[in-house]
Tab-separated table of C-alpha atoms and ligand atoms in Angstrom:
chain	number	residue	atom	x	y	z
A	38	MET	CA	0.061	-0.110	-0.011
A	39	PRO	CA	1.333	3.531	-0.794
A	40	MET	CA	2.555	5.306	2.297
A	41	GLN	CA	1.345	8.875	1.280
A	42	ALA	CA	-1.985	9.531	2.772
A	43	ALA	CA	-4.738	10.818	0.761
A	44	ILE	CA	-7.164	11.417	3.817
A	45	VAL	CA	-6.264	11.941	7.431
A	46	ALA	CA	-9.147	12.414	9.994
A	47	GLU	CA	-8.446	12.678	13.669
A	48	ASP	CA	-11.102	12.559	16.348
A	49	ILE	CA	-13.834	14.339	14.279
A	50	ARG	CA	-17.054	14.970	16.134
A	51	LYS	CA	-20.353	16.588	14.919
A	52	ALA	CA	-23.719	16.938	16.607
A	53	TYR	CA	-27.004	18.153	15.255
A	54	GLY	CA	-28.792	19.291	18.206
A	55	PRO	CA	-28.868	16.266	20.629
A	56	THR	CA	-27.772	14.015	17.871
A	57	GLN	CA	-24.083	12.978	17.975
A	58	ALA	CA	-23.985	12.139	14.232
A	59	VAL	CA	-19.985	11.725	14.350
A	60	ASP	CA	-18.667	10.871	17.622
A	61	GLY	CA	-14.705	10.655	17.417
A	62	VAL	CA	-13.947	9.293	13.913
A	63	SER	CA	-10.398	8.893	13.144
A	64	LEU	CA	-9.613	7.322	9.781
A	65	THR	CA	-6.242	7.378	7.443
A	66	VAL	CA	-6.894	6.553	3.786
A	67	ALA	CA	-3.715	5.829	1.631
A	68	ARG	CA	-3.389	7.182	-1.830
A	69	GLY	CA	-4.429	4.622	-4.346
A	70	GLU	CA	-6.749	2.933	-1.876
A	71	PHE	CA	-10.175	1.761	-2.417
A	72	PHE	CA	-11.974	2.434	1.086
A	73	GLY	CA	-15.298	1.601	2.075
A	74	ILE	CA	-17.561	3.061	5.040
A	75	LEU	CA	-20.175	0.510	5.683
A	76	GLY	CA	-23.035	0.980	8.307
A	77	PRO	CA	-26.914	1.291	8.695
A	78	ASN	CA	-28.993	4.289	8.330
A	79	GLY	CA	-28.113	7.181	10.627
A	80	ALA	CA	-24.765	5.578	11.543
A	81	GLY	CA	-22.943	8.828	10.576
A	82	LYS	CA	-21.376	7.801	7.265
A	83	THR	CA	-22.824	10.694	5.146
A	84	THR	CA	-21.786	13.361	7.816
A	85	THR	CA	-18.314	11.882	7.999
A	86	LEU	CA	-17.971	12.013	4.108
A	87	GLU	CA	-19.240	15.607	4.120
A	88	ILE	CA	-16.901	16.609	6.670
A	89	VAL	CA	-13.763	15.044	4.765
A	90	GLU	CA	-15.192	16.480	1.433
A	91	GLY	CA	-15.289	20.095	3.049
A	92	LEU	CA	-18.762	20.533	2.579
A	93	ARG	CA	-19.459	20.445	6.502
A	94	ARG	CA	-17.327	21.534	9.276
A	95	PRO	CA	-16.979	19.373	12.275
A	96	ASP	CA	-17.257	20.789	15.927
A	97	SER	CA	-13.873	19.440	16.531
A	98	GLY	CA	-11.233	17.408	15.136
A	99	ARG	CA	-8.678	17.687	12.416
A	100	VAL	CA	-8.954	16.528	8.606
A	101	GLU	CA	-6.340	16.662	5.909
A	102	VAL	CA	-7.224	15.763	2.373
A	103	LEU	CA	-4.361	15.443	-0.284
A	104	GLY	CA	-2.173	17.132	2.036
A	105	GLN	CA	-4.353	20.143	2.791
A	106	PRO	CA	-7.386	21.138	5.124
A	107	PRO	CA	-10.574	20.486	2.996
A	108	THR	CA	-11.768	23.993	3.746
A	109	PRO	CA	-11.725	26.733	2.496
A	110	ARG	CA	-12.356	24.748	-0.829
A	111	THR	CA	-9.790	26.112	-3.479
A	112	ARG	CA	-10.239	25.773	-7.120
A	113	GLY	CA	-6.952	23.637	-7.160
A	114	MET	CA	-8.378	21.207	-4.684
A	115	LEU	CA	-11.766	21.059	-6.574
A	116	ARG	CA	-9.992	19.984	-9.749
A	117	ARG	CA	-8.289	17.159	-7.613
A	118	ILE	CA	-11.301	15.587	-5.920
A	119	GLY	CA	-14.569	14.224	-7.488
A	120	VAL	CA	-17.889	14.263	-5.220
A	121	GLN	CA	-21.029	12.389	-5.844
A	122	ILE	CA	-23.583	13.072	-3.266
A	123	GLN	CA	-27.075	11.499	-2.628
A	124	GLY	CA	-29.995	12.785	-4.456
A	125	LEU	CA	-28.047	15.181	-6.731
A	126	THR	CA	-30.280	17.741	-8.570
A	127	PHE	CA	-29.143	18.341	-12.195
A	128	PHE	CA	-29.274	21.682	-14.218
A	129	GLU	CA	-32.843	21.984	-15.321
A	130	ARG	CA	-34.069	21.113	-18.900
A	131	LEU	CA	-30.752	19.641	-20.147
A	132	THR	CA	-30.222	16.192	-21.733
A	133	ALA	CA	-27.668	13.589	-20.211
A	134	ARG	CA	-25.181	14.774	-22.883
A	135	GLU	CA	-25.597	18.322	-22.233
A	136	GLN	CA	-25.387	17.920	-18.407
A	137	ILE	CA	-22.058	15.920	-18.466
A	138	ARG	CA	-20.668	18.190	-21.154
A	139	THR	CA	-21.456	21.206	-18.850
A	140	PHE	CA	-19.594	19.644	-16.247
A	141	ALA	CA	-16.633	18.947	-18.687
A	142	ALA	CA	-16.596	22.606	-19.829
A	143	LEU	CA	-16.227	23.749	-16.302
A	144	TYR	CA	-13.053	22.080	-15.959
A	145	LYS	CA	-12.065	23.161	-19.584
A	146	LEU	CA	-12.245	19.598	-20.954
A	147	PRO	CA	-13.445	18.720	-24.569
A	148	ALA	CA	-17.039	17.419	-25.209
A	149	SER	CA	-15.502	14.166	-26.386
A	150	ARG	CA	-14.420	13.337	-22.729
A	151	ALA	CA	-17.953	13.837	-21.686
A	152	ASP	CA	-19.208	11.507	-24.343
A	153	GLU	CA	-16.347	9.023	-23.294
A	154	VAL	CA	-17.931	9.064	-19.742
A	155	LEU	CA	-21.266	8.726	-20.893
A	156	GLU	CA	-20.030	5.467	-22.939
A	157	MET	CA	-18.236	4.192	-19.948
A	158	LEU	CA	-21.319	4.329	-17.753
A	159	GLY	CA	-23.508	2.725	-20.293
A	160	LEU	CA	-25.464	5.803	-20.793
A	161	THR	CA	-24.868	6.491	-24.553
A	162	ASP	CA	-28.235	5.359	-25.653
A	163	LYS	CA	-29.806	7.921	-23.055
A	164	ALA	CA	-27.673	10.954	-24.255
A	165	ASP	CA	-30.495	12.783	-25.810
A	166	THR	CA	-32.883	12.146	-22.884
A	167	LEU	CA	-33.608	14.997	-20.486
A	168	THR	CA	-32.240	14.378	-16.995
A	169	GLU	CA	-35.960	14.507	-15.560
A	170	ARG	CA	-36.806	11.690	-17.700
A	171	LEU	CA	-34.105	9.449	-16.662
A	172	SER	CA	-34.868	6.308	-14.469
A	173	GLY	CA	-33.609	6.529	-10.882
A	174	GLY	CA	-30.607	4.297	-11.679
A	175	GLN	CA	-29.613	6.198	-14.892
A	176	ALA	CA	-29.823	9.520	-13.000
A	177	GLN	CA	-27.567	7.878	-10.440
A	178	ARG	CA	-24.991	6.869	-13.231
A	179	LEU	CA	-25.202	10.141	-14.628
A	180	SER	CA	-24.192	11.857	-11.340
A	181	ILE	CA	-21.395	9.528	-10.990
A	182	GLY	CA	-20.228	10.476	-14.528
A	183	CYS	CA	-20.298	14.273	-13.530
A	184	ALA	CA	-18.132	13.114	-10.443
A	185	ILE	CA	-15.447	11.517	-12.596
A	186	VAL	CA	-15.540	13.406	-15.778
A	187	HIS	CA	-12.370	15.544	-14.880
A	188	ALA	CA	-10.537	12.255	-13.816
A	189	PRO	CA	-10.160	13.199	-10.062
A	190	GLU	CA	-7.156	11.913	-7.871
A	191	LEU	CA	-9.558	11.229	-5.120
A	192	LEU	CA	-13.279	10.178	-5.432
A	193	PHE	CA	-16.091	10.292	-2.874
A	194	LEU	CA	-19.127	8.394	-3.673
A	195	ASP	CA	-22.242	8.209	-1.117
A	196	GLU	CA	-24.259	5.011	-1.778
A	197	PRO	CA	-23.260	4.980	-5.535
A	198	THR	CA	-25.185	1.670	-6.238
A	199	ALA	CA	-28.295	2.545	-4.349
A	200	GLY	CA	-31.270	2.031	-6.728
A	201	LEU	CA	-29.529	0.204	-9.501
A	202	ASP	CA	-30.347	-3.000	-10.871
A	203	PRO	CA	-27.955	-6.030	-10.400
A	204	GLN	CA	-26.598	-5.669	-14.055
A	205	ALA	CA	-25.880	-1.835	-13.575
A	206	ARG	CA	-24.475	-2.471	-10.191
A	207	ARG	CA	-21.868	-4.777	-11.449
A	208	ASN	CA	-21.264	-2.495	-14.442
A	209	LEU	CA	-20.635	0.168	-11.994
A	210	TRP	CA	-18.193	-1.827	-9.864
A	211	ASP	CA	-16.141	-2.643	-13.141
A	212	VAL	CA	-15.968	1.195	-13.802
A	213	LEU	CA	-14.926	2.091	-10.149
A	214	ARG	CA	-12.559	-0.939	-10.067
A	215	GLY	CA	-10.973	0.466	-13.446
A	216	LEU	CA	-10.545	4.128	-12.166
A	217	ASN	CA	-9.041	2.587	-8.956
A	218	GLU	CA	-6.597	0.012	-10.525
A	219	ARG	CA	-5.855	1.588	-14.066
A	220	ASP	CA	-5.940	5.227	-13.138
A	221	GLY	CA	-4.782	5.069	-9.532
A	222	CYS	CA	-7.738	6.956	-8.368
A	223	THR	CA	-8.214	6.744	-4.479
A	224	VAL	CA	-11.824	5.963	-3.985
A	225	VAL	CA	-13.899	6.362	-0.742
A	226	LEU	CA	-17.426	5.237	-0.745
A	227	THR	CA	-20.190	4.648	1.559
A	228	THR	CA	-22.518	1.549	1.063
A	229	HIS	CA	-25.327	-0.444	2.671
A	230	TYR	CA	-24.278	-3.678	0.796
A	231	MET	CA	-21.777	-6.061	2.414
A	232	ASP	CA	-20.877	-7.893	-0.825
A	233	GLU	CA	-20.165	-4.502	-2.501
A	234	ALA	CA	-17.543	-3.617	0.401
A	235	GLU	CA	-16.297	-7.051	0.266
A	236	GLU	CA	-15.883	-7.079	-3.420
A	237	LEU	CA	-14.471	-3.575	-4.133
A	238	CYS	CA	-12.684	-2.372	-1.019
A	239	HIS	CA	-9.123	-2.800	0.046
A	240	ARG	CA	-10.274	-1.750	3.560
A	241	VAL	CA	-13.644	-1.138	5.180
A	242	ALA	CA	-14.599	0.797	8.013
A	243	ILE	CA	-17.672	-0.385	10.024
A	244	MET	CA	-19.593	2.473	11.584
A	245	ASP	CA	-22.210	2.367	13.916
A	246	THR	CA	-23.757	5.270	16.205
A	247	GLY	CA	-21.132	7.952	14.843
A	248	ARG	CA	-18.225	5.701	15.585
A	249	VAL	CA	-15.732	3.499	13.671
A	250	LEU	CA	-15.957	0.090	15.302
A	251	ARG	CA	-13.190	-1.632	12.943
A	252	ALA	CA	-11.397	-0.557	9.826
A	253	ASP	CA	-9.585	-3.330	8.157
A	254	PRO	CA	-9.408	-5.374	4.994
A	255	PRO	CA	-12.554	-7.425	4.434
A	256	ALA	CA	-10.554	-10.695	4.538
A	257	THR	CA	-8.998	-9.786	8.003
A	258	LEU	CA	-12.373	-8.856	9.300
A	259	ILE	CA	-13.825	-12.365	8.236
A	260	ARG	CA	-10.807	-14.234	9.183
A	261	ASP	CA	-10.696	-12.627	12.784
A	262	LEU	CA	-14.279	-13.828	13.281
A	263	GLY	CA	-12.819	-17.336	13.239
A	264	GLY	CA	-14.779	-19.385	10.872
A	265	VAL	CA	-18.404	-18.790	11.555
A	266	THR	CA	-20.512	-20.992	9.404
A	267	ARG	CA	-24.113	-20.018	8.571
A	268	ILE	CA	-26.437	-22.706	8.412
A	269	SER	CA	-29.994	-21.768	6.826
A	270	MET	CA	-33.220	-23.672	6.699
A	271	PRO	CA	-36.938	-23.249	6.360
A	272	ALA	CA	-38.392	-22.238	9.565
A	273	ALA	CA	-40.876	-25.237	9.633
A	274	ALA	CA	-38.016	-27.624	9.797
A	275	LEU	CA	-36.981	-26.611	13.200
A	276	ALA	CA	-38.633	-24.101	15.883
A	277	ALA	CA	-36.059	-21.119	17.017
A	278	GLU	CA	-36.588	-22.069	20.552
A	279	GLN	CA	-35.753	-25.635	19.949
A	280	ALA	CA	-32.480	-24.675	18.178
A	281	ARG	CA	-31.410	-22.341	20.784
A	282	LYS	CA	-31.787	-25.106	23.274
A	283	LEU	CA	-29.990	-27.729	20.834
A	284	PHE	CA	-27.132	-25.334	19.965
A	285	PRO	CA	-26.464	-23.124	22.952
A	286	GLU	CA	-23.153	-22.097	21.459
A	287	ALA	CA	-24.793	-20.796	18.274
A	288	VAL	CA	-26.468	-17.556	17.271
A	289	VAL	CA	-30.025	-18.323	16.175
A	290	ASP	CA	-31.948	-16.099	13.968
A	291	ALA	CA	-35.492	-16.769	12.976
A	292	GLU	CA	-37.118	-14.724	10.309
A	293	GLU	CA	-40.446	-15.775	10.564
A	294	GLU	CA	-43.791	-14.548	9.343
A	295	THR	CA	-45.624	-17.468	10.997
A	296	PRO	CA	-43.718	-20.132	12.764
A	297	THR	CA	-44.160	-22.236	9.596
A	298	THR	CA	-42.827	-19.837	6.847
A	299	GLY	CA	-39.680	-17.896	6.728
A	300	THR	CA	-36.002	-18.967	7.268
A	301	LEU	CA	-34.048	-20.062	10.519
A	302	THR	CA	-30.459	-19.258	10.447
A	303	ILE	CA	-27.842	-20.893	12.721
A	304	ARG	CA	-24.484	-19.123	13.127
A	305	THR	CA	-21.927	-21.571	14.380
A	306	THR	CA	-18.276	-22.363	14.841
A	307	GLU	CA	-19.126	-26.048	15.020
A	308	PRO	CA	-20.963	-26.744	11.882
A	309	ALA	CA	-20.202	-30.561	11.811
A	310	ALA	CA	-21.967	-31.188	15.068
A	311	VAL	CA	-24.944	-28.952	14.297
A	312	LEU	CA	-25.280	-30.571	10.844
A	313	ALA	CA	-24.972	-34.039	12.367
A	314	GLU	CA	-27.834	-33.158	14.864
A	315	LEU	CA	-30.093	-31.685	12.078
A	316	ALA	CA	-29.442	-35.027	10.036
A	317	ALA	CA	-30.582	-37.172	13.011
A	318	ARG	CA	-33.830	-35.025	13.223
A	319	ASP	CA	-34.304	-35.389	9.481
A	320	ALA	CA	-34.205	-31.593	9.194
A	321	LEU	CA	-31.807	-31.413	6.276
A	322	ARG	CA	-34.330	-30.529	3.624
A	323	GLY	CA	-33.912	-27.043	1.902
A	324	LEU	CA	-30.922	-26.389	4.091
A	325	SER	CA	-28.060	-24.084	2.791
A	326	VAL	CA	-24.450	-23.714	4.307
A	327	ARG	CA	-22.302	-20.506	3.966
A	328	GLY	CA	-18.931	-19.244	5.200
A	329	THR	CA	-18.297	-16.238	7.040
A	330	THR	CA	-19.363	-12.970	5.271
A	331	LEU	CA	-19.039	-9.434	6.381
A	332	GLU	CA	-22.512	-9.478	7.509
A	333	ASP	CA	-21.542	-11.981	10.308
A	334	VAL	CA	-18.661	-9.447	11.105
A	335	PHE	CA	-21.118	-6.682	11.415
A	336	LEU	CA	-23.570	-8.810	13.596
A	337	SER	CA	-20.554	-9.772	15.901
A	338	LEU	CA	-19.218	-6.270	16.116
A	339	THR	CA	-22.640	-4.573	16.905
A	340	GLY	CA	-24.276	-7.313	18.565
A	341	ARG	CA	-27.293	-6.860	16.126
A	342	GLU	CA	-28.458	-7.961	12.886
A	343	TYR	CA	-27.611	-5.692	10.080
A	344	ARG	CA	-30.723	-3.562	8.897
A	345	ALA	CA	-29.972	-1.453	5.900
B	695	ATP	P1	-28.008	6.801	5.715
B	695	ATP	O1	-27.277	5.433	5.515
B	695	ATP	O2	-29.316	6.869	5.993
B	695	ATP	O3	-27.384	7.735	4.603
B	695	ATP	P2	-25.630	7.818	7.356
B	695	ATP	O4	-24.913	6.707	8.232
B	695	ATP	O5	-25.199	8.473	6.273
B	695	ATP	O6	-27.222	7.332	7.036
B	695	ATP	P3	-26.012	10.504	8.518
B	695	ATP	O7	-26.877	10.894	7.302
B	695	ATP	O8	-24.420	10.930	8.704
B	695	ATP	O9	-25.982	8.878	8.558
B	695	ATP	O10	-26.748	10.893	9.826
B	695	ATP	C1	-26.412	10.500	11.187
B	695	ATP	C2	-27.229	11.019	12.245
B	695	ATP	O11	-27.251	12.417	11.997
B	695	ATP	C3	-28.732	10.775	11.982
B	695	ATP	O12	-29.123	10.491	13.350
B	695	ATP	C4	-29.322	11.804	11.211
B	695	ATP	O13	-30.688	11.769	11.535
B	695	ATP	C5	-28.763	12.894	11.879
B	695	ATP	N1	-28.563	14.112	10.880
B	695	ATP	C6	-27.885	13.936	9.578
B	695	ATP	N2	-27.772	15.145	8.932
B	695	ATP	C7	-28.510	16.015	9.698
B	695	ATP	C8	-29.115	17.274	9.734
B	695	ATP	N3	-28.646	18.107	8.540
B	695	ATP	N4	-29.630	17.889	10.604
B	695	ATP	C9	-30.008	17.067	11.710
B	695	ATP	N5	-29.784	15.801	11.931
B	695	ATP	C10	-28.913	15.269	10.828
């Protein structure tokens, strides 16, 4: 990993009235790193990002972005960073192409660069569509295009794949990975999606209630959890109460609409013993077995199920 830091944040705090949105966050992101901030609604991800981007001032703490404080926002700095924010509004009555060409012009870039980015994001066939007529996912991709048109060194994305269909989501992953790997762009994104963080990020900060609980490579987070296996089965196969009695070491979650529908999940470090017991009870029908995921890490760090 490159030694030079793209971002240094030390003990940043921000309260909105009685809500402590950010409660002492310290982070370092290296240049060239793909860094994720993962956490449920209200965890403080957006506020943290806005402070680092220089869009919001912290109540206390210190931030440095590409070797400088993020505020005041200088022209030089704006040329070097790209920011995609949630719910971006576009200039009115412009087509997708005009929109992104306007952004390109602000950076004195040729129209051809704007068209290249439209192509990269799979929006060429929507180039002549007014932005207010784009679907949610298309508008989302256009907002990312506007953030990357000037090939920034450091890119901030706030929930970039929210609302995208699975294919658009994977295409966008490829675009982001390309920016990071080929162009050396440092990427910081917030996400609700565990698979996204696991797939893209070199390191992931898990945030909850304004704090960073851990910041490590996904593989490290998963390995440290020590081989938890997740065994899921139809809830009708075994009652949650009974499962808790049979497997006192395991974490048992029941997602039941009624006791006979839904899924029962057993998280255990002793899958062989659990499976043997389930086999003895003839409860293997419809069963699936998975290794540890970031979701399990989240559960173990916060003590509660992940709810996006
Ligand atoms: P989400 O996943 O929903 O985007 P988040 O992790 O990005 O959530 P933030 O948007 O940073 O979380 O919000 C953190 C907390 O601060 C929440 O409790 C939120 O209600 C509160 N908050 C955020 N912005 C404001 C604001 N402008 N005024 C008052 N409270 C705010």
